[in-house]
Amino acid sequence: MIHYKTPAEVELMRQSALLVSKTLTEVAKILKPGITTLSLDEFIGAYIRDNKAVPSFLNYRGYPYNSCISVNDVVVHGFPTKNELKEGDIVSIDVGVFKNGYHGDHAYTFALGNIPEEIIQLIRVTKESLYKGIEKAVAGNRVGDISFAIQEHTEKKYGYGVVRELVGHGLGKSMHEEPQVPNYGRRGSGAKMKEGLVLAIEPMINLGVKDVYTEDDGWTIRTKDHKPSVHFEHDVHVQKNAPDILSDYSIIEAAEKANANLFSEYNAIAIHQK
Ligand code: MF3
Ligand code: CO
C-alpha cells in the first residue's frame, strides 16, 4: 500500500532529508586521503544524535553501522572499515536519519583527488540520470517513467551497467515503503504517481557490467567485474507541476568544492537542481 503524505508530513520529511544533507556536508568537509571509513561512520552517528535524531540504518535488519560507505567497486551497503581512503578512490556515502517520526535517506558519491576521465564521466552521468529521473516524478506520470529516464541516460546513451538487484523506494514512517523505483524499465509502466508521494530515487550505475554479487558478510554489494560503481540518491516529493526535492545537494557541493582533497570539476558541468 502506498502512503501519501499531507503537506505537514512533507515538511517533517523535509527536515529529515535536510539533516541527511547536512550530515553529508559535514563529511564533505573532512574527507581526505588517510581517513578511515570507520571514523567517518562514527562522525556520522555522533552528528545525527547531536541533532536529536537516530541513524535509520543502525540495526535495520541487523545492519551493524550508522551509514553505508561504499568504495570503488562496492555498489552499495559497504561496511565502514579501518582501511584508509586513498587518492583516486570514489566513495558513496549513504545516510539515513529518523526524526519526528519520518525517515530521510540519501546518498552522494565523492572522488578523492585525481581520478581517471572515464570515472569522472561515470560520476557526472549518474548524477545527471538522477535529475532526469526526478524530472518525471510529477503527479499523473508513472513510476516507470522515472525508471526509463534513468536507464536511457546511463545504459542506452553511455553503455553503463544499470544494477537490477537494488531499487529506489517510497519513504516515510518506514525507510522502505511502496512503490519500488527501479533504475530500469518501460515508459508508462508501474504505479501512477499522485501528490503527496515521497520517493527515494537512487541510481546505482556501473562502469562495466550490470552484474553484482553479495559478499559473505551478507551486505556488501560489489560489481562482478570489479569496475567502479557510482550511487546518488535524493528524496523527492511528488507534486502536480514540478518535483519537490526534499534533500539538498547544493550545501554538499559547496563543501565539496571548498575541499581541495576532493575532485569536483564535474559540479560545474550539469547540475539541474535550482
Ligand atoms: N539507501 C539504502 C536503501 O535505501 C540504505 C539502506 S541500507 C541499510 O536501501 F543499511 F539500512 F540496510
Ligand atoms: Co534508499
PDB file of C-alpha atoms and ligand atoms in Angstrom:
ATOM      1  CA  MET A   1       0.000   0.000   0.000  1.00  0.00           C
ATOM      2  CA  ILE A   2       1.233   3.480  -0.898  1.00  0.00           C
ATOM      3  CA  HIS A   3       1.267   6.099   1.885  1.00  0.00           C
ATOM      4  CA  TYR A   4       0.560   9.602   0.617  1.00  0.00           C
ATOM      5  CA  LYS A   5       1.806  12.388   2.875  1.00  0.00           C
ATOM      6  CA  THR A   6      -0.066  15.508   3.955  1.00  0.00           C
ATOM      7  CA  PRO A   7       1.670  18.890   3.481  1.00  0.00           C
ATOM      8  CA  ALA A   8       2.501  18.902   7.219  1.00  0.00           C
ATOM      9  CA  GLU A   9       4.087  15.456   6.947  1.00  0.00           C
ATOM     10  CA  VAL A  10       6.071  16.567   3.895  1.00  0.00           C
ATOM     11  CA  GLU A  11       7.538  19.431   5.928  1.00  0.00           C
ATOM     12  CA  LEU A  12       8.657  16.994   8.636  1.00  0.00           C
ATOM     13  CA  MET A  13      10.176  14.799   5.941  1.00  0.00           C
ATOM     14  CA  ARG A  14      11.992  17.818   4.526  1.00  0.00           C
ATOM     15  CA  GLN A  15      13.602  18.292   7.932  1.00  0.00           C
ATOM     16  CA  SER A  16      14.733  14.648   7.969  1.00  0.00           C
ATOM     17  CA  ALA A  17      16.062  14.820   4.410  1.00  0.00           C
ATOM     18  CA  LEU A  18      17.881  18.078   5.169  1.00  0.00           C
ATOM     19  CA  LEU A  19      19.511  16.579   8.234  1.00  0.00           C
ATOM     20  CA  VAL A  20      20.951  13.889   5.956  1.00  0.00           C
ATOM     21  CA  SER A  21      22.162  16.611   3.563  1.00  0.00           C
ATOM     22  CA  LYS A  22      23.794  18.473   6.462  1.00  0.00           C
ATOM     23  CA  THR A  23      25.440  15.280   7.664  1.00  0.00           C
ATOM     24  CA  LEU A  24      26.872  14.625   4.191  1.00  0.00           C
ATOM     25  CA  THR A  25      28.020  18.270   4.065  1.00  0.00           C
ATOM     26  CA  GLU A  26      29.976  17.842   7.301  1.00  0.00           C
ATOM     27  CA  VAL A  27      31.508  14.658   5.891  1.00  0.00           C
ATOM     28  CA  ALA A  28      32.460  16.516   2.688  1.00  0.00           C
ATOM     29  CA  LYS A  29      34.411  18.996   4.806  1.00  0.00           C
ATOM     30  CA  ILE A  30      36.600  16.346   6.472  1.00  0.00           C
ATOM     31  CA  LEU A  31      37.027  13.779   3.662  1.00  0.00           C
ATOM     32  CA  LYS A  32      40.663  13.276   2.681  1.00  0.00           C
ATOM     33  CA  PRO A  33      43.118  10.521   1.867  1.00  0.00           C
ATOM     34  CA  GLY A  34      44.264   8.737   5.037  1.00  0.00           C
ATOM     35  CA  ILE A  35      40.920   8.928   6.840  1.00  0.00           C
ATOM     36  CA  THR A  36      39.235   5.615   7.675  1.00  0.00           C
ATOM     37  CA  THR A  37      35.653   4.977   6.690  1.00  0.00           C
ATOM     38  CA  LEU A  38      35.004   3.688  10.224  1.00  0.00           C
ATOM     39  CA  SER A  39      35.962   7.097  11.643  1.00  0.00           C
ATOM     40  CA  LEU A  40      33.584   8.721   9.133  1.00  0.00           C
ATOM     41  CA  ASP A  41      30.823   6.382  10.306  1.00  0.00           C
ATOM     42  CA  GLU A  42      31.438   7.322  13.955  1.00  0.00           C
ATOM     43  CA  PHE A  43      31.371  11.001  12.999  1.00  0.00           C
ATOM     44  CA  ILE A  44      28.083  10.460  11.134  1.00  0.00           C
ATOM     45  CA  GLY A  45      26.455   8.672  14.089  1.00  0.00           C
ATOM     46  CA  ALA A  46      27.520  11.410  16.533  1.00  0.00           C
ATOM     47  CA  TYR A  47      26.343  14.219  14.240  1.00  0.00           C
ATOM     48  CA  ILE A  48      22.922  12.623  13.775  1.00  0.00           C
ATOM     49  CA  ARG A  49      22.459  12.116  17.526  1.00  0.00           C
ATOM     50  CA  ASP A  50      23.645  15.677  18.274  1.00  0.00           C
ATOM     51  CA  ASN A  51      20.776  16.773  16.043  1.00  0.00           C
ATOM     52  CA  LYS A  52      18.233  14.827  18.068  1.00  0.00           C
ATOM     53  CA  ALA A  53      17.733  12.098  15.518  1.00  0.00           C
ATOM     54  CA  VAL A  54      18.560   8.405  15.242  1.00  0.00           C
ATOM     55  CA  PRO A  55      20.578   6.759  12.443  1.00  0.00           C
ATOM     56  CA  SER A  56      17.975   4.816  10.441  1.00  0.00           C
ATOM     57  CA  PHE A  57      20.364   2.183   9.142  1.00  0.00           C
ATOM     58  CA  LEU A  58      21.776   1.025  12.503  1.00  0.00           C
ATOM     59  CA  ASN A  59      20.120  -2.308  13.372  1.00  0.00           C
ATOM     60  CA  TYR A  60      17.910  -2.164  10.276  1.00  0.00           C
ATOM     61  CA  ARG A  61      17.549  -5.888   9.519  1.00  0.00           C
ATOM     62  CA  GLY A  62      20.677  -6.290  11.618  1.00  0.00           C
ATOM     63  CA  TYR A  63      22.792  -3.730   9.738  1.00  0.00           C
ATOM     64  CA  PRO A  64      25.688  -3.036  12.134  1.00  0.00           C
ATOM     65  CA  TYR A  65      26.739   0.582  11.322  1.00  0.00           C
ATOM     66  CA  ASN A  66      25.336   4.117  11.194  1.00  0.00           C
ATOM     67  CA  SER A  67      25.960   4.549   7.470  1.00  0.00           C
ATOM     68  CA  CYS A  68      26.856   2.665   4.309  1.00  0.00           C
ATOM     69  CA  ILE A  69      30.245   3.645   2.865  1.00  0.00           C
ATOM     70  CA  SER A  70      30.902   2.024  -0.497  1.00  0.00           C
ATOM     71  CA  VAL A  71      34.348   2.429  -2.072  1.00  0.00           C
ATOM     72  CA  ASN A  72      35.207   1.874  -5.773  1.00  0.00           C
ATOM     73  CA  ASP A  73      33.750  -1.497  -6.894  1.00  0.00           C
ATOM     74  CA  VAL A  74      31.378  -1.622  -3.917  1.00  0.00           C
ATOM     75  CA  VAL A  75      27.984  -0.614  -5.291  1.00  0.00           C
ATOM     76  CA  VAL A  76      26.080  -0.030  -2.034  1.00  0.00           C
ATOM     77  CA  HIS A  77      25.761  -1.294   1.558  1.00  0.00           C
ATOM     78  CA  GLY A  78      29.517  -1.188   2.149  1.00  0.00           C
ATOM     79  CA  PHE A  79      30.597  -1.631   5.770  1.00  0.00           C
ATOM     80  CA  PRO A  80      32.738   1.145   7.228  1.00  0.00           C
ATOM     81  CA  THR A  81      36.237  -0.259   7.915  1.00  0.00           C
ATOM     82  CA  LYS A  82      39.582   0.618   9.460  1.00  0.00           C
ATOM     83  CA  ASN A  83      41.069   0.872   5.953  1.00  0.00           C
ATOM     84  CA  GLU A  84      42.300   4.322   4.986  1.00  0.00           C
ATOM     85  CA  LEU A  85      40.843   6.041   1.946  1.00  0.00           C
ATOM     86  CA  LYS A  86      43.428   6.892  -0.692  1.00  0.00           C
ATOM     87  CA  GLU A  87      43.858   9.292  -3.583  1.00  0.00           C
ATOM     88  CA  GLY A  88      41.871   8.052  -6.570  1.00  0.00           C
ATOM     89  CA  ASP A  89      39.132   6.351  -4.540  1.00  0.00           C
ATOM     90  CA  ILE A  90      35.497   7.095  -5.201  1.00  0.00           C
ATOM     91  CA  VAL A  91      33.262   6.749  -2.178  1.00  0.00           C
ATOM     92  CA  SER A  92      29.490   6.613  -1.964  1.00  0.00           C
ATOM     93  CA  ILE A  93      28.201   7.688   1.438  1.00  0.00           C
ATOM     94  CA  ASP A  94      24.599   6.725   2.176  1.00  0.00           C
ATOM     95  CA  VAL A  95      22.961   8.106   5.323  1.00  0.00           C
ATOM     96  CA  GLY A  96      19.530   7.637   6.871  1.00  0.00           C
ATOM     97  CA  VAL A  97      18.014   9.513   9.812  1.00  0.00           C
ATOM     98  CA  PHE A  98      14.804   9.054  11.754  1.00  0.00           C
ATOM     99  CA  LYS A  99      13.432  12.270  13.226  1.00  0.00           C
ATOM    100  CA  ASN A 100       9.923  13.390  14.254  1.00  0.00           C
ATOM    101  CA  GLY A 101       8.566  10.049  13.074  1.00  0.00           C
ATOM    102  CA  TYR A 102       9.938  10.200   9.495  1.00  0.00           C
ATOM    103  CA  HIS A 103      12.998   8.936   7.686  1.00  0.00           C
ATOM    104  CA  GLY A 104      15.388  10.819   5.455  1.00  0.00           C
ATOM    105  CA  ASP A 105      17.604   8.602   3.269  1.00  0.00           C
ATOM    106  CA  HIS A 106      20.026   9.871   0.685  1.00  0.00           C
ATOM    107  CA  ALA A 107      23.487   9.434  -0.731  1.00  0.00           C
ATOM    108  CA  TYR A 108      26.322  11.151  -2.601  1.00  0.00           C
ATOM    109  CA  THR A 109      29.453   9.879  -4.336  1.00  0.00           C
ATOM    110  CA  PHE A 110      32.710  11.764  -3.719  1.00  0.00           C
ATOM    111  CA  ALA A 111      36.028  11.380  -5.531  1.00  0.00           C
ATOM    112  CA  LEU A 112      39.348  11.754  -3.726  1.00  0.00           C
ATOM    113  CA  GLY A 113      41.952  13.676  -5.669  1.00  0.00           C
ATOM    114  CA  ASN A 114      42.674  12.930  -9.261  1.00  0.00           C
ATOM    115  CA  ILE A 115      40.617  10.231 -10.903  1.00  0.00           C
ATOM    116  CA  PRO A 116      40.604   8.985 -14.499  1.00  0.00           C
ATOM    117  CA  GLU A 117      38.439  10.775 -17.047  1.00  0.00           C
ATOM    118  CA  GLU A 118      36.207   7.720 -17.527  1.00  0.00           C
ATOM    119  CA  ILE A 119      35.306   7.698 -13.827  1.00  0.00           C
ATOM    120  CA  ILE A 120      34.704  11.458 -13.804  1.00  0.00           C
ATOM    121  CA  GLN A 121      32.224  10.849 -16.604  1.00  0.00           C
ATOM    122  CA  LEU A 122      30.556   7.965 -14.746  1.00  0.00           C
ATOM    123  CA  ILE A 123      30.023  10.224 -11.730  1.00  0.00           C
ATOM    124  CA  ARG A 124      28.708  13.088 -13.843  1.00  0.00           C
ATOM    125  CA  VAL A 125      26.346  10.909 -15.869  1.00  0.00           C
ATOM    126  CA  THR A 126      24.981   9.076 -12.830  1.00  0.00           C
ATOM    127  CA  LYS A 127      24.165  12.395 -11.163  1.00  0.00           C
ATOM    128  CA  GLU A 128      22.588  13.661 -14.386  1.00  0.00           C
ATOM    129  CA  SER A 129      20.477  10.498 -14.596  1.00  0.00           C
ATOM    130  CA  LEU A 130      19.185  11.104 -11.073  1.00  0.00           C
ATOM    131  CA  TYR A 131      17.893  14.532 -12.160  1.00  0.00           C
ATOM    132  CA  LYS A 132      16.460  13.115 -15.369  1.00  0.00           C
ATOM    133  CA  GLY A 133      14.516  10.618 -13.254  1.00  0.00           C
ATOM    134  CA  ILE A 134      13.437  13.314 -10.801  1.00  0.00           C
ATOM    135  CA  GLU A 135      12.035  15.410 -13.672  1.00  0.00           C
ATOM    136  CA  LYS A 136       9.490  12.639 -14.244  1.00  0.00           C
ATOM    137  CA  ALA A 137       8.410  12.498 -10.590  1.00  0.00           C
ATOM    138  CA  VAL A 138       5.237  14.549 -11.030  1.00  0.00           C
ATOM    139  CA  ALA A 139       1.605  13.630 -10.419  1.00  0.00           C
ATOM    140  CA  GLY A 140      -0.002  11.804 -13.331  1.00  0.00           C
ATOM    141  CA  ASN A 141       3.235  10.182 -14.529  1.00  0.00           C
ATOM    142  CA  ARG A 142       4.052   6.543 -13.770  1.00  0.00           C
ATOM    143  CA  VAL A 143       6.962   5.168 -11.776  1.00  0.00           C
ATOM    144  CA  GLY A 144       8.231   3.522 -14.980  1.00  0.00           C
ATOM    145  CA  ASP A 145       8.742   6.988 -16.484  1.00  0.00           C
ATOM    146  CA  ILE A 146      11.395   7.647 -13.818  1.00  0.00           C
ATOM    147  CA  SER A 147      12.974   4.221 -14.397  1.00  0.00           C
ATOM    148  CA  PHE A 148      13.045   4.662 -18.156  1.00  0.00           C
ATOM    149  CA  ALA A 149      14.636   8.121 -17.969  1.00  0.00           C
ATOM    150  CA  ILE A 150      17.471   6.816 -15.778  1.00  0.00           C
ATOM    151  CA  GLN A 151      18.118   3.755 -17.928  1.00  0.00           C
ATOM    152  CA  GLU A 152      18.054   5.759 -21.175  1.00  0.00           C
ATOM    153  CA  HIS A 153      20.644   8.236 -19.962  1.00  0.00           C
ATOM    154  CA  THR A 154      23.041   5.653 -18.490  1.00  0.00           C
ATOM    155  CA  GLU A 155      22.694   2.293 -20.259  1.00  0.00           C
ATOM    156  CA  LYS A 156      21.435   3.337 -23.675  1.00  0.00           C
ATOM    157  CA  LYS A 157      23.455   6.539 -24.085  1.00  0.00           C
ATOM    158  CA  TYR A 158      26.729   5.530 -22.367  1.00  0.00           C
ATOM    159  CA  GLY A 159      26.635   1.716 -22.223  1.00  0.00           C
ATOM    160  CA  TYR A 160      26.928   1.644 -18.446  1.00  0.00           C
ATOM    161  CA  GLY A 161      25.606  -1.239 -16.340  1.00  0.00           C
ATOM    162  CA  VAL A 162      22.357  -0.472 -14.522  1.00  0.00           C
ATOM    163  CA  VAL A 163      22.117  -2.578 -11.367  1.00  0.00           C
ATOM    164  CA  ARG A 164      18.932  -4.665 -11.377  1.00  0.00           C
ATOM    165  CA  GLU A 165      19.027  -6.201  -7.892  1.00  0.00           C
ATOM    166  CA  LEU A 166      18.589  -2.939  -5.963  1.00  0.00           C
ATOM    167  CA  VAL A 167      15.988  -0.219  -6.459  1.00  0.00           C
ATOM    168  CA  GLY A 168      14.730   3.085  -5.096  1.00  0.00           C
ATOM    169  CA  HIS A 169      11.641   3.155  -2.915  1.00  0.00           C
ATOM    170  CA  GLY A 170       8.878   5.037  -1.179  1.00  0.00           C
ATOM    171  CA  LEU A 171       9.946   6.774   2.031  1.00  0.00           C
ATOM    172  CA  GLY A 172       8.095   7.891   5.140  1.00  0.00           C
ATOM    173  CA  LYS A 173       7.394   6.427   8.568  1.00  0.00           C
ATOM    174  CA  SER A 174       9.241   3.369   7.234  1.00  0.00           C
ATOM    175  CA  MET A 175      12.530   3.546   5.362  1.00  0.00           C
ATOM    176  CA  HIS A 176      11.253   1.306   2.615  1.00  0.00           C
ATOM    177  CA  GLU A 177       7.672   1.872   1.516  1.00  0.00           C
ATOM    178  CA  GLU A 178       5.878   1.091  -1.702  1.00  0.00           C
ATOM    179  CA  PRO A 179       6.378   1.602  -4.556  1.00  0.00           C
ATOM    180  CA  GLN A 180       9.731   0.220  -5.664  1.00  0.00           C
ATOM    181  CA  VAL A 181      11.556   2.551  -8.049  1.00  0.00           C
ATOM    182  CA  PRO A 182      13.804   0.529 -10.384  1.00  0.00           C
ATOM    183  CA  ASN A 183      16.511   2.285 -12.376  1.00  0.00           C
ATOM    184  CA  TYR A 184      15.421   0.397 -15.491  1.00  0.00           C
ATOM    185  CA  GLY A 185      12.021  -0.166 -17.056  1.00  0.00           C
ATOM    186  CA  ARG A 186       9.417   0.812 -19.577  1.00  0.00           C
ATOM    187  CA  ARG A 187       7.927   4.241 -20.039  1.00  0.00           C
ATOM    188  CA  GLY A 188       4.278   4.309 -18.947  1.00  0.00           C
ATOM    189  CA  SER A 189       4.612   1.202 -16.753  1.00  0.00           C
ATOM    190  CA  GLY A 190       4.116   0.873 -12.997  1.00  0.00           C
ATOM    191  CA  ALA A 191       2.001   2.765 -10.492  1.00  0.00           C
ATOM    192  CA  LYS A 192       0.567   6.175 -11.350  1.00  0.00           C
ATOM    193  CA  MET A 193       2.022   8.841  -9.058  1.00  0.00           C
ATOM    194  CA  LYS A 194      -0.150  11.177  -7.026  1.00  0.00           C
ATOM    195  CA  GLU A 195       0.543  14.287  -4.979  1.00  0.00           C
ATOM    196  CA  GLY A 196       1.992  13.511  -1.560  1.00  0.00           C
ATOM    197  CA  LEU A 197       4.039  10.522  -2.653  1.00  0.00           C
ATOM    198  CA  VAL A 198       7.631  10.708  -1.377  1.00  0.00           C
ATOM    199  CA  LEU A 199      10.276   8.662  -3.193  1.00  0.00           C
ATOM    200  CA  ALA A 200      13.936   7.898  -2.630  1.00  0.00           C
ATOM    201  CA  ILE A 201      15.278   7.808  -6.192  1.00  0.00           C
ATOM    202  CA  GLU A 202      18.723   6.221  -6.313  1.00  0.00           C
ATOM    203  CA  PRO A 203      20.551   5.220  -9.494  1.00  0.00           C
ATOM    204  CA  MET A 204      23.354   2.692  -8.907  1.00  0.00           C
ATOM    205  CA  ILE A 205      25.388   2.706 -12.113  1.00  0.00           C
ATOM    206  CA  ASN A 206      28.404   0.552 -13.014  1.00  0.00           C
ATOM    207  CA  LEU A 207      31.220   1.487 -15.377  1.00  0.00           C
ATOM    208  CA  GLY A 208      31.265  -2.102 -16.618  1.00  0.00           C
ATOM    209  CA  VAL A 209      28.748  -4.926 -16.460  1.00  0.00           C
ATOM    210  CA  LYS A 210      25.451  -4.622 -14.581  1.00  0.00           C
ATOM    211  CA  ASP A 211      26.071  -7.823 -12.620  1.00  0.00           C
ATOM    212  CA  VAL A 212      26.782  -7.669  -8.893  1.00  0.00           C
ATOM    213  CA  TYR A 213      27.259 -10.124  -6.052  1.00  0.00           C
ATOM    214  CA  THR A 214      26.828 -10.014  -2.280  1.00  0.00           C
ATOM    215  CA  GLU A 215      29.838 -10.694  -0.085  1.00  0.00           C
ATOM    216  CA  ASP A 216      29.877 -13.269   2.718  1.00  0.00           C
ATOM    217  CA  ASP A 217      29.084 -10.517   5.249  1.00  0.00           C
ATOM    218  CA  GLY A 218      25.553 -10.603   3.802  1.00  0.00           C
ATOM    219  CA  TRP A 219      25.550  -6.868   2.963  1.00  0.00           C
ATOM    220  CA  THR A 220      28.396  -5.600   0.796  1.00  0.00           C
ATOM    221  CA  ILE A 221      27.317  -5.476  -2.861  1.00  0.00           C
ATOM    222  CA  ARG A 222      30.196  -5.499  -5.355  1.00  0.00           C
ATOM    223  CA  THR A 223      30.410  -5.340  -9.138  1.00  0.00           C
ATOM    224  CA  LYS A 224      31.157  -8.712 -10.699  1.00  0.00           C
ATOM    225  CA  ASP A 225      33.914  -7.279 -12.912  1.00  0.00           C
ATOM    226  CA  HIS A 226      35.331  -5.149 -10.052  1.00  0.00           C
ATOM    227  CA  LYS A 227      34.997  -1.984 -12.086  1.00  0.00           C
ATOM    228  CA  PRO A 228      33.776   1.091 -10.150  1.00  0.00           C
ATOM    229  CA  SER A 229      30.159   1.910  -9.402  1.00  0.00           C
ATOM    230  CA  VAL A 230      28.503   5.223  -8.550  1.00  0.00           C
ATOM    231  CA  HIS A 231      25.438   5.909  -6.396  1.00  0.00           C
ATOM    232  CA  PHE A 232      23.456   9.113  -5.948  1.00  0.00           C
ATOM    233  CA  GLU A 233      20.163   9.351  -4.045  1.00  0.00           C
ATOM    234  CA  HIS A 234      17.651  12.153  -3.447  1.00  0.00           C
ATOM    235  CA  ASP A 235      14.368  12.256  -1.510  1.00  0.00           C
ATOM    236  CA  VAL A 236      11.637  13.647  -3.750  1.00  0.00           C
ATOM    237  CA  HIS A 237       8.072  14.795  -3.020  1.00  0.00           C
ATOM    238  CA  VAL A 238       5.677  14.336  -5.931  1.00  0.00           C
ATOM    239  CA  GLN A 239       3.504  17.372  -6.689  1.00  0.00           C
ATOM    240  CA  LYS A 240       1.228  18.420  -9.541  1.00  0.00           C
ATOM    241  CA  ASN A 241       3.512  20.577 -11.672  1.00  0.00           C
ATOM    242  CA  ALA A 242       7.116  20.069 -10.643  1.00  0.00           C
ATOM    243  CA  PRO A 243       9.021  17.713  -8.380  1.00  0.00           C
ATOM    244  CA  ASP A 244       9.946  18.988  -4.916  1.00  0.00           C
ATOM    245  CA  ILE A 245      13.431  17.745  -3.942  1.00  0.00           C
ATOM    246  CA  LEU A 246      13.464  17.452  -0.144  1.00  0.00           C
ATOM    247  CA  SER A 247      17.183  16.756   0.178  1.00  0.00           C
ATOM    248  CA  ASP A 248      19.741  19.405  -0.819  1.00  0.00           C
ATOM    249  CA  TYR A 249      22.901  18.793  -2.817  1.00  0.00           C
ATOM    250  CA  SER A 250      23.827  22.495  -3.001  1.00  0.00           C
ATOM    251  CA  ILE A 251      25.320  22.540   0.510  1.00  0.00           C
ATOM    252  CA  ILE A 252      27.190  19.271  -0.121  1.00  0.00           C
ATOM    253  CA  GLU A 253      28.547  20.567  -3.426  1.00  0.00           C
ATOM    254  CA  ALA A 254      29.692  23.819  -1.833  1.00  0.00           C
ATOM    255  CA  ALA A 255      31.651  21.842   0.771  1.00  0.00           C
ATOM    256  CA  GLU A 256      32.988  19.535  -1.929  1.00  0.00           C
ATOM    257  CA  LYS A 257      34.276  22.459  -3.973  1.00  0.00           C
ATOM    258  CA  ALA A 258      35.873  24.053  -0.908  1.00  0.00           C
ATOM    259  CA  ASN A 259      37.727  20.844  -0.004  1.00  0.00           C
ATOM    260  CA  ALA A 260      40.946  20.699  -2.031  1.00  0.00           C
ATOM    261  CA  ASN A 261      41.193  16.948  -1.358  1.00  0.00           C
ATOM    262  CA  LEU A 262      38.062  16.282  -3.410  1.00  0.00           C
ATOM    263  CA  PHE A 263      37.631  16.274  -7.131  1.00  0.00           C
ATOM    264  CA  SER A 264      34.693  18.477  -8.032  1.00  0.00           C
ATOM    265  CA  GLU A 265      35.143  19.788 -11.549  1.00  0.00           C
ATOM    266  CA  TYR A 266      32.091  17.861 -12.691  1.00  0.00           C
ATOM    267  CA  ASN A 267      29.947  20.028 -10.442  1.00  0.00           C
ATOM    268  CA  ALA A 268      30.355  22.838 -12.901  1.00  0.00           C
ATOM    269  CA  ILE A 269      29.028  20.819 -15.808  1.00  0.00           C
ATOM    270  CA  ALA A 270      25.462  19.714 -15.384  1.00  0.00           C
ATOM    271  CA  ILE A 271      23.583  20.475 -12.231  1.00  0.00           C
ATOM    272  CA  HIS A 272      19.885  20.840 -12.869  1.00  0.00           C
ATOM    273  CA  GLN A 273      18.931  21.460  -9.273  1.00  0.00           C
ATOM    274  CA  LYS A 274      17.699  25.014  -8.752  1.00  0.00           C
TER     275      LYS A 274
HETATM  276  N1  MF3 B   1      19.728   3.830   0.920  1.00  0.00           N
HETATM  277  C1  MF3 B   1      19.738   2.425   1.261  1.00  0.00           C
HETATM  278  C2  MF3 B   1      18.418   1.822   0.899  1.00  0.00           C
HETATM  279  O1  MF3 B   1      17.543   2.519   0.505  1.00  0.00           O
HETATM  280  C3  MF3 B   1      20.121   2.244   2.661  1.00  0.00           C
HETATM  281  C4  MF3 B   1      19.615   1.085   3.382  1.00  0.00           C
HETATM  282  S1  MF3 B   1      20.865   0.085   3.803  1.00  0.00           S
HETATM  283  C5  MF3 B   1      20.700  -0.386   5.388  1.00  0.00           C
HETATM  284  O2  MF3 B   1      18.210   0.640   0.939  1.00  0.00           O
HETATM  285  F1  MF3 B   1      21.849  -0.287   5.908  1.00  0.00           F
HETATM  286  F2  MF3 B   1      19.886   0.351   6.041  1.00  0.00           F
HETATM  287  F3  MF3 B   1      20.243  -1.555   5.420  1.00  0.00           F
HETATM  288 CO    CO B   2      17.409   4.421  -0.192  1.00  0.00          CO
END
